[in-house]
Amino acid sequence: MTGRFVSPESCLVRAVPDTFDRCLRVGGEAPSVETARRQHAAYVEALRAAGARPVEVAADGECPDCCFIEDTAVVLRGSVLVTRPGAPTRVAETPSVAAALAPRFALHRMEAPAALDGGDVLRAGDRLFVGLSTRTNEAGAARLAELAAREDLTVVRVRVPHGLHLKSLCSLAAPGLLVHAPGLDTSPFRAAGLETLAVGEPAGANVLLLGERVLVSADAPRTREALDARGVATVSVRVTEFHRADGALTCLSVRLPPAGGWVT
Ligand code: CIR
């Protein structure tokens, strides 16, 4: 493995728009904009407390899902792929994210018919696991693989059997430990040397590893206990309004590594 796992140097977050209650979601009750803003502020504070200096991109009311900024950008090493999100209503989110990244990273683009959401890309060392989902297609995965190869990163395709994104179903709780929802085929991850831990709580499969600590949704107390029992330092964060919008912890930020390191 080249490069080492590090704490993010900084991260991009995007404010919750006034239109957030019109976000895409499979069903259930619409999120409250006001509560979402309070929870977002606490999430940003948790990032700050973990040392991952948050930088905010302004909200865009024309894009109700814009706070799910992870879906718009995938960090490689010195460059970033600005995605073409798989939901048509989310495509307009990317220009302002690209503008925020441009001073620091070389940017790559993605053209139709390729589509990819950052929530479908899980970084583990030199590997990028990419979920083929309702949002990410083979052309999107192929574009990612082409760019990744230029930076000595390997792309491993994984079928997303249900749910929105690959990272709705799994995420890293430590550099070598994958937490995952039951029903996900973990063989590609085990083949890459990752240990796997099934967690029953749907909100538990998406945790956010930030250096020495891991953010866990307050809706996943048993997952937190299981991680604490393994000596993982967890921090509970309440993101109920983002769960209502089919989102979770990783999707609310793009983590930016210092040179030579990788982050989740
Ligand atoms: C969507 O359907 O696109 C948003 N409502 C949720 C996106 C969540 N993103 C993520 O998990 N990476």
PDB file of C-alpha atoms and ligand atoms in Angstrom:
ATOM      1  CA  MET A   1       0.000   0.000   0.000  1.00  0.00           C
ATOM      2  CA  THR A   2       1.375   3.434  -0.867  1.00  0.00           C
ATOM      3  CA  GLY A   3       0.406   6.404   1.269  1.00  0.00           C
ATOM      4  CA  ARG A   4      -0.839   6.159   4.817  1.00  0.00           C
ATOM      5  CA  PHE A   5      -4.199   6.587   6.442  1.00  0.00           C
ATOM      6  CA  VAL A   6      -4.353  10.068   7.972  1.00  0.00           C
ATOM      7  CA  SER A   7      -6.782  12.552   9.486  1.00  0.00           C
ATOM      8  CA  PRO A   8      -8.366  14.845   6.921  1.00  0.00           C
ATOM      9  CA  GLU A   9      -6.522  18.127   6.635  1.00  0.00           C
ATOM     10  CA  SER A  10      -9.798  19.845   5.880  1.00  0.00           C
ATOM     11  CA  CYS A  11     -13.169  18.980   4.454  1.00  0.00           C
ATOM     12  CA  LEU A  12     -15.851  20.597   2.368  1.00  0.00           C
ATOM     13  CA  VAL A  13     -19.373  20.767   3.702  1.00  0.00           C
ATOM     14  CA  ARG A  14     -22.383  22.403   2.102  1.00  0.00           C
ATOM     15  CA  ALA A  15     -25.059  24.297   3.963  1.00  0.00           C
ATOM     16  CA  VAL A  16     -28.655  23.018   4.151  1.00  0.00           C
ATOM     17  CA  PRO A  17     -30.847  24.889   1.623  1.00  0.00           C
ATOM     18  CA  ASP A  18     -34.286  26.351   2.417  1.00  0.00           C
ATOM     19  CA  THR A  19     -35.673  23.766  -0.025  1.00  0.00           C
ATOM     20  CA  PHE A  20     -34.238  20.739   1.811  1.00  0.00           C
ATOM     21  CA  ASP A  21     -37.730  19.465   2.643  1.00  0.00           C
ATOM     22  CA  ARG A  22     -38.138  18.885  -1.114  1.00  0.00           C
ATOM     23  CA  CYS A  23     -35.075  16.610  -1.296  1.00  0.00           C
ATOM     24  CA  LEU A  24     -35.134  13.246  -3.030  1.00  0.00           C
ATOM     25  CA  ARG A  25     -36.225  10.414  -0.730  1.00  0.00           C
ATOM     26  CA  VAL A  26     -37.856   7.034  -1.056  1.00  0.00           C
ATOM     27  CA  GLY A  27     -40.738   7.835   1.285  1.00  0.00           C
ATOM     28  CA  GLY A  28     -41.666   8.600   4.855  1.00  0.00           C
ATOM     29  CA  GLU A  29     -41.865  11.983   6.474  1.00  0.00           C
ATOM     30  CA  ALA A  30     -40.093  14.966   4.890  1.00  0.00           C
ATOM     31  CA  PRO A  31     -37.158  16.342   6.878  1.00  0.00           C
ATOM     32  CA  SER A  32     -37.464  19.566   8.845  1.00  0.00           C
ATOM     33  CA  VAL A  33     -35.176  22.271   7.442  1.00  0.00           C
ATOM     34  CA  GLU A  34     -34.742  23.904  10.823  1.00  0.00           C
ATOM     35  CA  THR A  35     -33.822  20.689  12.647  1.00  0.00           C
ATOM     36  CA  ALA A  36     -31.569  19.661   9.769  1.00  0.00           C
ATOM     37  CA  ARG A  37     -29.697  22.957  10.113  1.00  0.00           C
ATOM     38  CA  ARG A  38     -29.160  22.388  13.831  1.00  0.00           C
ATOM     39  CA  GLN A  39     -27.971  18.834  13.211  1.00  0.00           C
ATOM     40  CA  HIS A  40     -25.719  19.994  10.384  1.00  0.00           C
ATOM     41  CA  ALA A  41     -24.108  22.546  12.698  1.00  0.00           C
ATOM     42  CA  ALA A  42     -23.427  19.784  15.262  1.00  0.00           C
ATOM     43  CA  TYR A  43     -21.979  17.556  12.516  1.00  0.00           C
ATOM     44  CA  VAL A  44     -19.686  20.370  11.380  1.00  0.00           C
ATOM     45  CA  GLU A  45     -18.637  20.868  14.983  1.00  0.00           C
ATOM     46  CA  ALA A  46     -17.820  17.140  15.262  1.00  0.00           C
ATOM     47  CA  LEU A  47     -15.623  17.450  12.158  1.00  0.00           C
ATOM     48  CA  ARG A  48     -13.878  20.454  13.666  1.00  0.00           C
ATOM     49  CA  ALA A  49     -13.351  18.639  16.970  1.00  0.00           C
ATOM     50  CA  ALA A  50     -11.745  15.783  15.021  1.00  0.00           C
ATOM     51  CA  GLY A  51      -9.289  18.262  13.506  1.00  0.00           C
ATOM     52  CA  ALA A  52     -10.811  18.203  10.001  1.00  0.00           C
ATOM     53  CA  ARG A  53     -11.085  21.951   9.361  1.00  0.00           C
ATOM     54  CA  PRO A  54     -14.504  22.354   7.678  1.00  0.00           C
ATOM     55  CA  VAL A  55     -14.850  24.762   4.757  1.00  0.00           C
ATOM     56  CA  GLU A  56     -18.426  25.612   3.825  1.00  0.00           C
ATOM     57  CA  VAL A  57     -19.808  25.912   0.308  1.00  0.00           C
ATOM     58  CA  ALA A  58     -22.958  28.073   0.221  1.00  0.00           C
ATOM     59  CA  ALA A  59     -26.307  26.333  -0.172  1.00  0.00           C
ATOM     60  CA  ASP A  60     -28.191  26.526  -3.463  1.00  0.00           C
ATOM     61  CA  GLY A  61     -31.973  26.603  -3.064  1.00  0.00           C
ATOM     62  CA  GLU A  62     -32.342  25.292  -6.633  1.00  0.00           C
ATOM     63  CA  CYS A  63     -30.672  22.087  -5.470  1.00  0.00           C
ATOM     64  CA  PRO A  64     -32.585  20.642  -2.476  1.00  0.00           C
ATOM     65  CA  ASP A  65     -30.022  17.834  -1.985  1.00  0.00           C
ATOM     66  CA  CYS A  66     -26.911  20.001  -2.195  1.00  0.00           C
ATOM     67  CA  CYS A  67     -25.875  19.419   1.443  1.00  0.00           C
ATOM     68  CA  PHE A  68     -25.050  15.817   0.413  1.00  0.00           C
ATOM     69  CA  ILE A  69     -21.822  17.142  -1.031  1.00  0.00           C
ATOM     70  CA  GLU A  70     -19.968  13.811  -0.975  1.00  0.00           C
ATOM     71  CA  ASP A  71     -21.855  12.737  -4.074  1.00  0.00           C
ATOM     72  CA  THR A  72     -20.316  15.486  -6.214  1.00  0.00           C
ATOM     73  CA  ALA A  73     -16.586  14.804  -5.844  1.00  0.00           C
ATOM     74  CA  VAL A  74     -14.187  11.862  -5.461  1.00  0.00           C
ATOM     75  CA  VAL A  75     -10.690  12.626  -4.217  1.00  0.00           C
ATOM     76  CA  LEU A  76      -7.992  10.532  -5.907  1.00  0.00           C
ATOM     77  CA  ARG A  77      -4.484  11.620  -4.874  1.00  0.00           C
ATOM     78  CA  GLY A  78      -3.509  15.014  -6.281  1.00  0.00           C
ATOM     79  CA  SER A  79      -6.657  15.263  -8.341  1.00  0.00           C
ATOM     80  CA  VAL A  80     -10.400  15.113  -7.864  1.00  0.00           C
ATOM     81  CA  LEU A  81     -13.096  13.704 -10.090  1.00  0.00           C
ATOM     82  CA  VAL A  82     -16.071  16.052 -10.185  1.00  0.00           C
ATOM     83  CA  THR A  83     -18.887  13.612 -10.730  1.00  0.00           C
ATOM     84  CA  ARG A  84     -21.998  13.662 -12.838  1.00  0.00           C
ATOM     85  CA  PRO A  85     -24.570  12.701 -10.180  1.00  0.00           C
ATOM     86  CA  GLY A  86     -26.976   9.960 -11.172  1.00  0.00           C
ATOM     87  CA  ALA A  87     -30.141  11.886 -10.235  1.00  0.00           C
ATOM     88  CA  PRO A  88     -30.958  14.548 -12.871  1.00  0.00           C
ATOM     89  CA  THR A  89     -32.032  17.038 -10.170  1.00  0.00           C
ATOM     90  CA  ARG A  90     -28.556  16.858  -8.631  1.00  0.00           C
ATOM     91  CA  VAL A  91     -26.397  17.547 -11.712  1.00  0.00           C
ATOM     92  CA  ALA A  92     -26.450  21.330 -11.109  1.00  0.00           C
ATOM     93  CA  GLU A  93     -24.767  20.855  -7.721  1.00  0.00           C
ATOM     94  CA  THR A  94     -21.301  20.308  -9.149  1.00  0.00           C
ATOM     95  CA  PRO A  95     -20.039  23.689 -10.485  1.00  0.00           C
ATOM     96  CA  SER A  96     -19.822  25.389  -7.088  1.00  0.00           C
ATOM     97  CA  VAL A  97     -18.118  22.350  -5.553  1.00  0.00           C
ATOM     98  CA  ALA A  98     -15.630  22.319  -8.433  1.00  0.00           C
ATOM     99  CA  ALA A  99     -14.946  26.033  -7.835  1.00  0.00           C
ATOM    100  CA  ALA A 100     -14.192  25.346  -4.166  1.00  0.00           C
ATOM    101  CA  LEU A 101     -11.772  22.526  -5.043  1.00  0.00           C
ATOM    102  CA  ALA A 102     -10.051  24.165  -8.024  1.00  0.00           C
ATOM    103  CA  PRO A 103      -7.455  26.196  -6.057  1.00  0.00           C
ATOM    104  CA  ARG A 104      -6.015  23.025  -4.535  1.00  0.00           C
ATOM    105  CA  PHE A 105      -6.645  20.101  -6.864  1.00  0.00           C
ATOM    106  CA  ALA A 106      -6.437  19.264 -10.549  1.00  0.00           C
ATOM    107  CA  LEU A 107     -10.026  18.543 -11.547  1.00  0.00           C
ATOM    108  CA  HIS A 108     -11.384  15.863 -13.879  1.00  0.00           C
ATOM    109  CA  ARG A 109     -14.918  15.837 -15.246  1.00  0.00           C
ATOM    110  CA  MET A 110     -17.411  13.195 -16.186  1.00  0.00           C
ATOM    111  CA  GLU A 111     -19.567  13.359 -19.317  1.00  0.00           C
ATOM    112  CA  ALA A 112     -22.949  11.764 -20.083  1.00  0.00           C
ATOM    113  CA  PRO A 113     -23.879   8.953 -20.257  1.00  0.00           C
ATOM    114  CA  ALA A 114     -21.449   8.297 -17.392  1.00  0.00           C
ATOM    115  CA  ALA A 115     -22.991   8.849 -13.964  1.00  0.00           C
ATOM    116  CA  LEU A 116     -21.522   8.362 -10.527  1.00  0.00           C
ATOM    117  CA  ASP A 117     -22.333   9.484  -6.986  1.00  0.00           C
ATOM    118  CA  GLY A 118     -19.485   9.839  -4.503  1.00  0.00           C
ATOM    119  CA  GLY A 119     -21.593   7.857  -2.029  1.00  0.00           C
ATOM    120  CA  ASP A 120     -20.823   4.844  -4.212  1.00  0.00           C
ATOM    121  CA  VAL A 121     -17.052   5.153  -3.769  1.00  0.00           C
ATOM    122  CA  LEU A 122     -15.335   3.704  -0.720  1.00  0.00           C
ATOM    123  CA  ARG A 123     -11.592   4.321  -0.359  1.00  0.00           C
ATOM    124  CA  ALA A 124      -9.457   1.748   1.444  1.00  0.00           C
ATOM    125  CA  GLY A 125      -5.755   2.375   0.946  1.00  0.00           C
ATOM    126  CA  ASP A 126      -4.902   2.111  -2.744  1.00  0.00           C
ATOM    127  CA  ARG A 127      -8.292   0.663  -3.609  1.00  0.00           C
ATOM    128  CA  LEU A 128     -11.479   2.414  -4.579  1.00  0.00           C
ATOM    129  CA  PHE A 129     -14.492   0.154  -4.243  1.00  0.00           C
ATOM    130  CA  VAL A 130     -17.203   1.480  -6.544  1.00  0.00           C
ATOM    131  CA  GLY A 131     -20.822   0.479  -6.196  1.00  0.00           C
ATOM    132  CA  LEU A 132     -22.889  -0.110  -9.304  1.00  0.00           C
ATOM    133  CA  SER A 133     -26.199   1.245  -8.087  1.00  0.00           C
ATOM    134  CA  THR A 134     -29.272   3.105  -9.272  1.00  0.00           C
ATOM    135  CA  ARG A 135     -27.061   6.235  -9.352  1.00  0.00           C
ATOM    136  CA  THR A 136     -23.697   4.928 -10.600  1.00  0.00           C
ATOM    137  CA  ASN A 137     -23.470   3.163 -13.948  1.00  0.00           C
ATOM    138  CA  GLU A 138     -20.729   1.159 -15.625  1.00  0.00           C
ATOM    139  CA  ALA A 139     -19.598   4.186 -17.691  1.00  0.00           C
ATOM    140  CA  GLY A 140     -19.194   6.147 -14.463  1.00  0.00           C
ATOM    141  CA  ALA A 141     -17.185   3.325 -12.903  1.00  0.00           C
ATOM    142  CA  ALA A 142     -15.063   3.084 -16.057  1.00  0.00           C
ATOM    143  CA  ARG A 143     -14.276   6.819 -15.982  1.00  0.00           C
ATOM    144  CA  LEU A 144     -13.275   6.526 -12.345  1.00  0.00           C
ATOM    145  CA  ALA A 145     -11.110   3.479 -13.127  1.00  0.00           C
ATOM    146  CA  GLU A 146      -9.360   5.306 -15.979  1.00  0.00           C
ATOM    147  CA  LEU A 147      -8.445   8.270 -13.761  1.00  0.00           C
ATOM    148  CA  ALA A 148      -7.609   6.107 -10.763  1.00  0.00           C
ATOM    149  CA  ALA A 149      -5.139   4.049 -12.813  1.00  0.00           C
ATOM    150  CA  ARG A 150      -3.215   7.243 -13.642  1.00  0.00           C
ATOM    151  CA  GLU A 151      -2.691   7.711  -9.901  1.00  0.00           C
ATOM    152  CA  ASP A 152      -1.877   4.059  -9.119  1.00  0.00           C
ATOM    153  CA  LEU A 153      -5.240   3.384  -7.538  1.00  0.00           C
ATOM    154  CA  THR A 154      -7.232   0.253  -8.315  1.00  0.00           C
ATOM    155  CA  VAL A 155     -10.990   0.264  -8.802  1.00  0.00           C
ATOM    156  CA  VAL A 156     -12.990  -2.747  -7.606  1.00  0.00           C
ATOM    157  CA  ARG A 157     -16.607  -2.897  -8.764  1.00  0.00           C
ATOM    158  CA  VAL A 158     -19.246  -4.060  -6.281  1.00  0.00           C
ATOM    159  CA  ARG A 159     -22.936  -4.611  -6.974  1.00  0.00           C
ATOM    160  CA  VAL A 160     -25.202  -2.601  -4.666  1.00  0.00           C
ATOM    161  CA  PRO A 161     -28.038  -5.066  -4.005  1.00  0.00           C
ATOM    162  CA  HIS A 162     -30.431  -2.642  -2.292  1.00  0.00           C
ATOM    163  CA  GLY A 163     -30.463   0.831  -0.811  1.00  0.00           C
ATOM    164  CA  LEU A 164     -29.181   4.023  -2.348  1.00  0.00           C
ATOM    165  CA  HIS A 165     -25.394   3.860  -2.401  1.00  0.00           C
ATOM    166  CA  LEU A 166     -22.558   1.469  -1.622  1.00  0.00           C
ATOM    167  CA  LYS A 167     -21.773   3.528   1.456  1.00  0.00           C
ATOM    168  CA  SER A 168     -25.409   3.296   2.591  1.00  0.00           C
ATOM    169  CA  LEU A 169     -24.472  -0.361   3.121  1.00  0.00           C
ATOM    170  CA  CYS A 170     -20.871  -0.247   4.303  1.00  0.00           C
ATOM    171  CA  SER A 171     -18.080   2.028   5.452  1.00  0.00           C
ATOM    172  CA  LEU A 172     -14.713   1.872   7.196  1.00  0.00           C
ATOM    173  CA  ALA A 173     -14.705   2.056  11.004  1.00  0.00           C
ATOM    174  CA  ALA A 174     -10.909   1.650  11.056  1.00  0.00           C
ATOM    175  CA  PRO A 175      -8.386   1.485   8.178  1.00  0.00           C
ATOM    176  CA  GLY A 176      -8.769  -2.318   8.037  1.00  0.00           C
ATOM    177  CA  LEU A 177     -12.324  -2.780   9.356  1.00  0.00           C
ATOM    178  CA  LEU A 178     -15.495  -2.588   7.285  1.00  0.00           C
ATOM    179  CA  VAL A 179     -18.882  -2.319   8.971  1.00  0.00           C
ATOM    180  CA  HIS A 180     -21.690  -3.452   6.733  1.00  0.00           C
ATOM    181  CA  ALA A 181     -25.386  -4.186   6.463  1.00  0.00           C
ATOM    182  CA  PRO A 182     -26.412  -7.849   6.375  1.00  0.00           C
ATOM    183  CA  GLY A 183     -26.925  -9.004   2.813  1.00  0.00           C
ATOM    184  CA  LEU A 184     -23.963  -7.203   1.279  1.00  0.00           C
ATOM    185  CA  ASP A 185     -21.549  -9.570  -0.457  1.00  0.00           C
ATOM    186  CA  THR A 186     -18.370  -8.829   1.458  1.00  0.00           C
ATOM    187  CA  SER A 187     -16.095 -11.131  -0.570  1.00  0.00           C
ATOM    188  CA  PRO A 188     -14.470  -8.262  -2.581  1.00  0.00           C
ATOM    189  CA  PHE A 189     -13.612  -6.498   0.680  1.00  0.00           C
ATOM    190  CA  ARG A 190     -12.311  -9.638   2.386  1.00  0.00           C
ATOM    191  CA  ALA A 191     -10.254 -10.438  -0.706  1.00  0.00           C
ATOM    192  CA  ALA A 192      -8.629  -7.020  -0.228  1.00  0.00           C
ATOM    193  CA  GLY A 193      -7.672  -7.947   3.341  1.00  0.00           C
ATOM    194  CA  LEU A 194     -10.388  -6.038   5.183  1.00  0.00           C
ATOM    195  CA  GLU A 195     -12.005  -7.484   8.268  1.00  0.00           C
ATOM    196  CA  THR A 196     -15.794  -7.257   8.120  1.00  0.00           C
ATOM    197  CA  LEU A 197     -18.360  -6.656  10.852  1.00  0.00           C
ATOM    198  CA  ALA A 198     -22.086  -6.992  10.123  1.00  0.00           C
ATOM    199  CA  VAL A 199     -24.261  -4.478  11.935  1.00  0.00           C
ATOM    200  CA  GLY A 200     -28.036  -4.877  12.197  1.00  0.00           C
ATOM    201  CA  GLU A 201     -28.981  -1.221  12.474  1.00  0.00           C
ATOM    202  CA  PRO A 202     -29.476   0.380   9.044  1.00  0.00           C
ATOM    203  CA  ALA A 203     -28.006   3.675  10.303  1.00  0.00           C
ATOM    204  CA  GLY A 204     -24.968   1.796  11.625  1.00  0.00           C
ATOM    205  CA  ALA A 205     -23.557   0.802   8.249  1.00  0.00           C
ATOM    206  CA  ASN A 206     -22.501   4.358   7.435  1.00  0.00           C
ATOM    207  CA  VAL A 207     -19.920   5.588   9.921  1.00  0.00           C
ATOM    208  CA  LEU A 208     -17.363   8.295   9.312  1.00  0.00           C
ATOM    209  CA  LEU A 209     -13.751   7.544  10.162  1.00  0.00           C
ATOM    210  CA  LEU A 210     -11.743  10.683  10.872  1.00  0.00           C
ATOM    211  CA  GLY A 211      -8.212   9.827  11.953  1.00  0.00           C
ATOM    212  CA  GLU A 212      -8.433   8.420  15.466  1.00  0.00           C
ATOM    213  CA  ARG A 213     -12.187   8.722  15.912  1.00  0.00           C
ATOM    214  CA  VAL A 214     -15.328   7.489  14.227  1.00  0.00           C
ATOM    215  CA  LEU A 215     -18.626   9.324  13.996  1.00  0.00           C
ATOM    216  CA  VAL A 216     -21.603   6.989  14.445  1.00  0.00           C
ATOM    217  CA  SER A 217     -25.256   7.936  13.967  1.00  0.00           C
ATOM    218  CA  ALA A 218     -27.193   8.346  17.220  1.00  0.00           C
ATOM    219  CA  ASP A 219     -29.740   6.037  15.559  1.00  0.00           C
ATOM    220  CA  ALA A 220     -27.230   3.171  15.769  1.00  0.00           C
ATOM    221  CA  PRO A 221     -26.454   2.728  19.495  1.00  0.00           C
ATOM    222  CA  ARG A 222     -25.727  -1.002  19.220  1.00  0.00           C
ATOM    223  CA  THR A 223     -23.244  -0.401  16.408  1.00  0.00           C
ATOM    224  CA  ARG A 224     -21.541   2.149  18.602  1.00  0.00           C
ATOM    225  CA  GLU A 225     -21.365  -0.355  21.471  1.00  0.00           C
ATOM    226  CA  ALA A 226     -19.919  -3.016  19.172  1.00  0.00           C
ATOM    227  CA  LEU A 227     -17.234  -0.605  17.968  1.00  0.00           C
ATOM    228  CA  ASP A 228     -16.483   0.675  21.472  1.00  0.00           C
ATOM    229  CA  ALA A 229     -16.033  -2.952  22.563  1.00  0.00           C
ATOM    230  CA  ARG A 230     -13.327  -3.275  19.903  1.00  0.00           C
ATOM    231  CA  GLY A 231     -11.515  -0.225  21.223  1.00  0.00           C
ATOM    232  CA  VAL A 232     -12.685   2.108  18.447  1.00  0.00           C
ATOM    233  CA  ALA A 233     -13.145   5.676  19.735  1.00  0.00           C
ATOM    234  CA  THR A 234     -16.676   6.603  18.691  1.00  0.00           C
ATOM    235  CA  VAL A 235     -18.588   9.872  18.757  1.00  0.00           C
ATOM    236  CA  SER A 236     -22.367   9.852  18.444  1.00  0.00           C
ATOM    237  CA  VAL A 237     -23.914  12.394  16.076  1.00  0.00           C
ATOM    238  CA  ARG A 238     -27.649  12.940  15.583  1.00  0.00           C
ATOM    239  CA  VAL A 239     -28.570  13.121  11.882  1.00  0.00           C
ATOM    240  CA  THR A 240     -32.223  12.030  11.887  1.00  0.00           C
ATOM    241  CA  GLU A 241     -33.273  14.635   9.290  1.00  0.00           C
ATOM    242  CA  PHE A 242     -30.565  13.441   6.897  1.00  0.00           C
ATOM    243  CA  HIS A 243     -31.667   9.825   7.403  1.00  0.00           C
ATOM    244  CA  ARG A 244     -35.185  10.949   6.407  1.00  0.00           C
ATOM    245  CA  ALA A 245     -33.566  12.192   3.195  1.00  0.00           C
ATOM    246  CA  ASP A 246     -31.862   8.773   2.637  1.00  0.00           C
ATOM    247  CA  GLY A 247     -28.510  10.212   3.684  1.00  0.00           C
ATOM    248  CA  ALA A 248     -26.129   9.586   6.551  1.00  0.00           C
ATOM    249  CA  LEU A 249     -22.764  10.732   7.885  1.00  0.00           C
ATOM    250  CA  THR A 250     -20.265  10.372   5.046  1.00  0.00           C
ATOM    251  CA  CYS A 251     -22.485  12.102   2.495  1.00  0.00           C
ATOM    252  CA  LEU A 252     -22.390  15.431   4.349  1.00  0.00           C
ATOM    253  CA  SER A 253     -18.709  16.141   3.644  1.00  0.00           C
ATOM    254  CA  VAL A 254     -15.831  15.602   1.227  1.00  0.00           C
ATOM    255  CA  ARG A 255     -12.712  14.813   3.237  1.00  0.00           C
ATOM    256  CA  LEU A 256      -9.473  16.249   1.889  1.00  0.00           C
ATOM    257  CA  PRO A 257      -6.203  14.514   2.803  1.00  0.00           C
ATOM    258  CA  PRO A 258      -2.837  16.178   3.240  1.00  0.00           C
ATOM    259  CA  ALA A 259      -0.273  15.262   0.549  1.00  0.00           C
ATOM    260  CA  GLY A 260       0.791  11.604   0.658  1.00  0.00           C
ATOM    261  CA  GLY A 261      -2.096  10.390   2.815  1.00  0.00           C
ATOM    262  CA  TRP A 262      -5.523   8.924   2.260  1.00  0.00           C
ATOM    263  CA  VAL A 263      -8.777   9.469   4.086  1.00  0.00           C
ATOM    264  CA  THR A 264     -12.171   7.753   3.922  1.00  0.00           C
TER     265      THR A 264
HETATM  266  C1  CIR B   1     -30.412  11.618  -2.747  1.00  0.00           C
HETATM  267  O1  CIR B   1     -31.347  10.834  -2.922  1.00  0.00           O
HETATM  268  O2  CIR B   1     -29.567  11.837  -3.629  1.00  0.00           O
HETATM  269  C2  CIR B   1     -30.300  12.335  -1.427  1.00  0.00           C
HETATM  270  N1  CIR B   1     -31.596  12.575  -0.909  1.00  0.00           N
HETATM  271  C3  CIR B   1     -29.475  11.534  -0.451  1.00  0.00           C
HETATM  272  C4  CIR B   1     -28.026  11.421  -0.841  1.00  0.00           C
HETATM  273  C5  CIR B   1     -27.213  10.727   0.187  1.00  0.00           C
HETATM  274  N2  CIR B   1     -25.871  10.664  -0.225  1.00  0.00           N
HETATM  275  C6  CIR B   1     -24.998   9.761   0.221  1.00  0.00           C
HETATM  276  O3  CIR B   1     -25.367   8.886   0.977  1.00  0.00           O
HETATM  277  N3  CIR B   1     -23.760   9.814  -0.239  1.00  0.00           N
END
